[in-house]
Amino acid sequence: MNKIRLFLGSDFIYRFRQDRAAQGSFTLFVLFVLFAFAAPLISPFDPYDRLQIDLMDSELPPLWQGENADARFLLGTDAQGRDMLSTILYGTRISLIIGFCAVGLQIFLGVSIGLISGYVGGRIDSFFMRLADIQLSLSTLMIAIIASAVFKASFGSEIYGDMAILVLVLVIGIAEWPQYARTVRASVLAERSKEYVDAARVIGLPRWRIMFRHVLPNTLSPILVISTVQIANAIISEAALSFLGLGMPVNKPSLGSLISSGFEFIFSGSWWITVIPSLVLVVLILSINLLGDWLRDVLNPRLYKD
Amino acid sequence: MALLEIKNLEVQFPLGRKTLQAIHGLSFDLDKGERLGIVGESGAGKSVAAFSILKLIARPGRISGGEVIFDGQDLALLSQEEMRHIRGNRISMIFQDPMMTLNPVLTVGTQMTECLKAHRDISDSDAKRIAIDKLAEVKIPSPQERFGNYPHQLSGGMRQRVVIAIALLTDPAVIIADEPTTALDVTIQAEIMGLMLDLCRDHGVALMLITHDLAVVSQVTQKICVLYAGRLAEQGPTRTLIAAPKHPYTRGLVKALPQQNVPGTRLYQIPGSMPTLDDVPPGCAFNPRCSFADDRCRREVPEPRQIGTHLVACHHAETVAAA
């Protein structure tokens, strides 16, 4: 209880209360997360259940588009007759899961590697940093395309469909670890020369304990800040891959594959299949990025303006 | 036998083609419960000597010769893992700036208990009990509360008390204090020094006090070692060393104390400054600044000689003592 009261009284909360953009984007983001994860409970249809899909309902416009609209489908239906609202909710859920998990993997890999590189230094440092340089010189999308293409080719689309989420998490997670490794390494180098590290060594603490208990917590704020950007990036990467047909399969669409599936109908008048999920994606990414901007300002005292 | 015996310690820093020698054949010893002051200007090698005892010299520095005998074993030969059980357990160290030596993101309590748990096999509640006892011992008011505080919630003097409490946690045999009061203001300085003196006496802990402040050293220690450019200049009992220095450098330091000065006149200072390690003059390192220097001083490095109770590295020690 005490901790909660302390947290509520902190500068962090104070600054949050002062900032409309932060409140707005936070609310939006929380709403997205809530709706996405409550999708099975709140969505009117189950887009994964083939029995609920009727091809006769395909390409119905959203409710406000008049004439052909069907009261059952608030946002209309896609080319296969799935309810857009339900599909978007489920799709957002998949996008968020992939975003969070991929960033989790990036943090795990990047932070451990960055910490070890920065603290141990020497050859290990050079090795990992050159590896990071090499990886950064290939674009994320390129690595992701190669990896998912290879996976698809070697296991077939059937298995791929079942494992798509896992594969995307692995691919996006592994492709972006250097971001974290570099940031963490840079802060570790700065922290390592501080006296409290010497003091910890003088106390006789083991090396791993100094690394994880003393140095790591002092590098958390940059990690937190890039995490917001990275989550947004991971969601975008997933959407891009899905759009290119290398991501989520059509029967389990993420936002990206939804956008892509409606793309061929955009000129035949069924714009909603592409535009509505695109809007959702844009607003989601925007809210995460705004939140990240705010977080960066708050966690970096040198940027305090007022 | 002395508790800690430094014999002919040599510390080198290989830098590319050149090798700088930070410490030349330094010897001194420390008995159980004894308090020794190491005095010298910045760069004289005081801290390097302290860190080399704990084998924590910054890379690429290394102990290139001599022995550090603690409790019968040569620390210079131990592995880092073996040293880990000595550091913080048998030999503790207190640093200059308490603002910097405590980790800002961990509570005082965490930093104390983890030190205990690194060296002893004890439960959390026992560790907490010992830690709170030690906080009370360094006269921190309401130690129960302070235990859960973060360093930024404490004042400078409080933090240095916490640092001292951490150093005392494992009941070490030796505490090395590297300018423990330089970062504090004068009144707190006196309090902290008094506290350290009491604690060392009560627990029979040997203290190695590193400082450039002769006034502090003279109040606390029994023995003083004066270093100059990585070599021993003079060593002897505190009282006679201050009252009757036999090395021109020590003499200069004592003369430079404000207490020695007639009010209103210019404070005495030793002319020039200490040479950097890559620029030590031949012969006695102090010769360019010394009024007693002659050709021999510019040629020959003086070896420490026993004169009375002092060990003096000067060709003219007798003349200096008489002057």
Coordinates of N, CA and C in Angstrom, one line a residue, chain B residues 197-271:
Chain B
L197 N 37.4 6.6 14.4 CA 38.4 6.4 15.4 C 37.8 5.5 16.5
D198 N 36.6 5.9 17.0 CA 36.0 5.1 18.0 C 35.7 3.7 17.6
L199 N 35.2 3.5 16.4 CA 34.8 2.2 15.9 C 36.0 1.3 15.8
C200 N 37.1 1.9 15.2 CA 38.3 1.1 15.0 C 38.9 0.6 16.3
R201 N 38.8 1.5 17.3 CA 39.3 1.2 18.7 C 38.4 0.1 19.3
D202 N 37.1 0.3 19.2 CA 36.2 -0.7 19.9 C 36.3 -2.0 19.3
H203 N 36.5 -2.1 18.0 CA 36.5 -3.4 17.3 C 37.9 -4.0 17.1
G204 N 38.9 -3.2 17.4 CA 40.2 -3.7 17.2 C 40.5 -3.8 15.7
V205 N 40.0 -2.9 14.9 CA 40.2 -3.0 13.5 C 41.4 -2.1 13.1
A206 N 42.2 -2.6 12.3 CA 43.4 -1.8 11.8 C 42.9 -0.9 10.7
L207 N 43.4 0.3 10.7 CA 42.9 1.3 9.8 C 44.0 1.9 9.0
M208 N 43.8 1.9 7.7 CA 44.8 2.5 6.8 C 44.1 3.7 6.2
L209 N 44.5 4.9 6.6 CA 43.9 6.1 6.3 C 44.7 6.8 5.2
I210 N 44.1 6.9 4.0 CA 44.8 7.6 2.9 C 44.2 9.0 2.8
T211 N 45.1 10.0 2.8 CA 44.6 11.3 2.8 C 45.8 12.3 2.4
H212 N 45.4 13.5 2.0 CA 46.5 14.5 1.8 C 46.4 15.5 2.9
D213 N 45.6 15.2 3.9 CA 45.4 16.2 5.0 C 46.2 15.8 6.2
L214 N 47.3 16.4 6.4 CA 48.2 16.0 7.6 C 47.5 16.2 8.9
A215 N 46.6 17.3 8.9 CA 45.9 17.6 10.2 C 45.1 16.4 10.6
V216 N 44.3 15.8 9.7 CA 43.4 14.7 10.0 C 44.3 13.5 10.4
V217 N 45.3 13.2 9.6 CA 46.1 12.1 9.9 C 46.8 12.2 11.3
S218 N 47.2 13.4 11.7 CA 47.9 13.5 12.9 C 47.0 13.3 14.1
Q219 N 45.7 13.5 13.9 CA 44.8 13.3 15.1 C 44.4 11.8 15.2
V220 N 44.4 11.1 14.1 CA 43.8 9.7 14.2 C 44.9 8.6 14.2
T221 N 46.0 8.8 13.5 CA 46.9 7.6 13.3 C 48.0 7.6 14.4
Q222 N 48.6 6.4 14.4 CA 49.8 6.2 15.2 C 51.1 6.3 14.4
K223 N 50.9 6.0 13.1 CA 52.1 5.9 12.3 C 51.8 6.5 10.9
I224 N 52.7 7.2 10.3 CA 52.5 7.8 9.0 C 53.5 7.4 8.0
C225 N 53.0 7.2 6.8 CA 53.9 6.9 5.7 C 53.7 8.0 4.7
V226 N 54.8 8.7 4.3 CA 54.7 9.8 3.3 C 55.2 9.3 2.0
L227 N 54.3 9.4 1.0 CA 54.7 9.0 -0.3 C 55.0 10.2 -1.2
Y228 N 56.0 10.0 -2.1 CA 56.2 11.0 -3.1 C 56.5 10.3 -4.4
A229 N 55.8 10.6 -5.5 CA 56.0 10.1 -6.8 C 56.2 8.5 -6.8
G230 N 55.4 7.9 -6.0 CA 55.4 6.4 -6.0 C 56.4 5.8 -5.1
R231 N 57.2 6.6 -4.4 CA 58.2 6.1 -3.5 C 57.9 6.5 -2.1
L232 N 58.5 5.7 -1.2 CA 58.4 6.1 0.2 C 59.3 7.3 0.4
A233 N 58.8 8.4 1.0 CA 59.7 9.5 1.4 C 60.1 9.4 2.9
E234 N 59.1 9.2 3.7 CA 59.5 9.1 5.1 C 58.4 8.3 5.8
Q235 N 58.8 7.5 6.8 CA 57.8 6.8 7.6 C 58.2 6.8 9.0
G236 N 57.3 7.0 9.9 CA 57.6 7.0 11.3 C 56.4 7.2 12.2
P237 N 56.6 7.2 13.5 CA 55.5 7.4 14.4 C 54.9 8.8 14.2
T238 N 53.6 8.9 14.3 CA 52.9 10.2 13.9 C 53.5 11.4 14.7
R239 N 53.7 11.2 16.0 CA 54.1 12.4 16.8 C 55.4 13.0 16.3
T240 N 56.4 12.1 16.2 CA 57.8 12.6 15.9 C 57.8 13.0 14.4
L241 N 57.0 12.3 13.6 CA 57.1 12.7 12.1 C 56.5 14.1 11.9
I242 N 55.5 14.5 12.7 CA 55.0 15.8 12.5 C 55.9 16.8 13.2
A243 N 56.4 16.4 14.4 CA 57.2 17.4 15.2 C 58.6 17.6 14.6
A244 N 59.2 16.5 14.2 CA 60.6 16.5 13.7 C 60.8 15.8 12.4
P245 N 60.2 16.3 11.3 CA 60.4 15.6 10.1 C 61.8 15.5 9.6
K246 N 62.2 14.4 9.0 CA 63.6 14.3 8.6 C 63.8 14.2 7.0
H247 N 62.6 14.4 6.3 CA 62.7 14.4 4.9 C 62.3 15.8 4.5
P248 N 63.0 16.4 3.5 CA 62.6 17.8 3.1 C 61.1 17.9 2.7
Y249 N 60.6 16.8 2.1 CA 59.2 16.9 1.6 C 58.2 16.9 2.8
T250 N 58.5 16.0 3.7 CA 57.6 16.0 4.9 C 57.7 17.4 5.6
R251 N 58.9 17.9 5.7 CA 59.1 19.2 6.3 C 58.3 20.3 5.6
G252 N 58.3 20.2 4.3 CA 57.5 21.2 3.5 C 56.0 21.0 3.8
L253 N 55.6 19.8 3.9 CA 54.2 19.5 4.1 C 53.8 20.1 5.5
V254 N 54.6 19.8 6.5 CA 54.3 20.3 7.8 C 54.3 21.8 7.9
K255 N 55.3 22.4 7.2 CA 55.4 23.8 7.2 C 54.2 24.5 6.5
A256 N 53.6 23.7 5.6 CA 52.5 24.3 4.8 C 51.2 24.2 5.6
L257 N 51.1 23.5 6.7 CA 49.9 23.5 7.5 C 49.6 24.9 8.0
P258 N 48.3 25.3 7.9 CA 47.9 26.7 8.3 C 48.3 26.9 9.8
Q259 N 48.2 25.9 10.6 CA 48.5 26.1 12.0 C 49.9 26.5 12.3
Q260 N 50.8 26.2 11.3 CA 52.2 26.5 11.5 C 52.5 27.9 11.1
N261 N 51.5 28.6 10.6 CA 51.7 29.9 10.0 C 51.4 31.0 11.0
V262 N 52.2 32.1 10.8 CA 51.9 33.3 11.6 C 50.7 34.0 10.8
P263 N 49.6 34.3 11.6 CA 48.5 34.9 10.9 C 48.9 36.2 10.1
G264 N 48.3 36.3 9.0 CA 48.6 37.6 8.2 C 49.7 37.4 7.2
T265 N 50.5 36.4 7.4 CA 51.6 36.2 6.4 C 51.2 35.2 5.4
R266 N 51.9 35.2 4.3 CA 51.6 34.3 3.2 C 51.9 32.8 3.7
L267 N 50.9 31.9 3.3 CA 51.1 30.5 3.7 C 52.2 29.9 2.9
Y268 N 53.0 29.1 3.6 CA 54.2 28.5 3.0 C 53.7 27.4 2.0
Q269 N 54.4 27.4 0.9 CA 54.1 26.3 0.0 C 55.3 25.7 -0.6
I270 N 55.3 24.4 -0.9 CA 56.5 23.8 -1.5 C 56.5 24.2 -3.0
P271 N 57.6 24.8 -3.4 CA 57.6 25.3 -4.8 C 57.5 24.2 -5.8

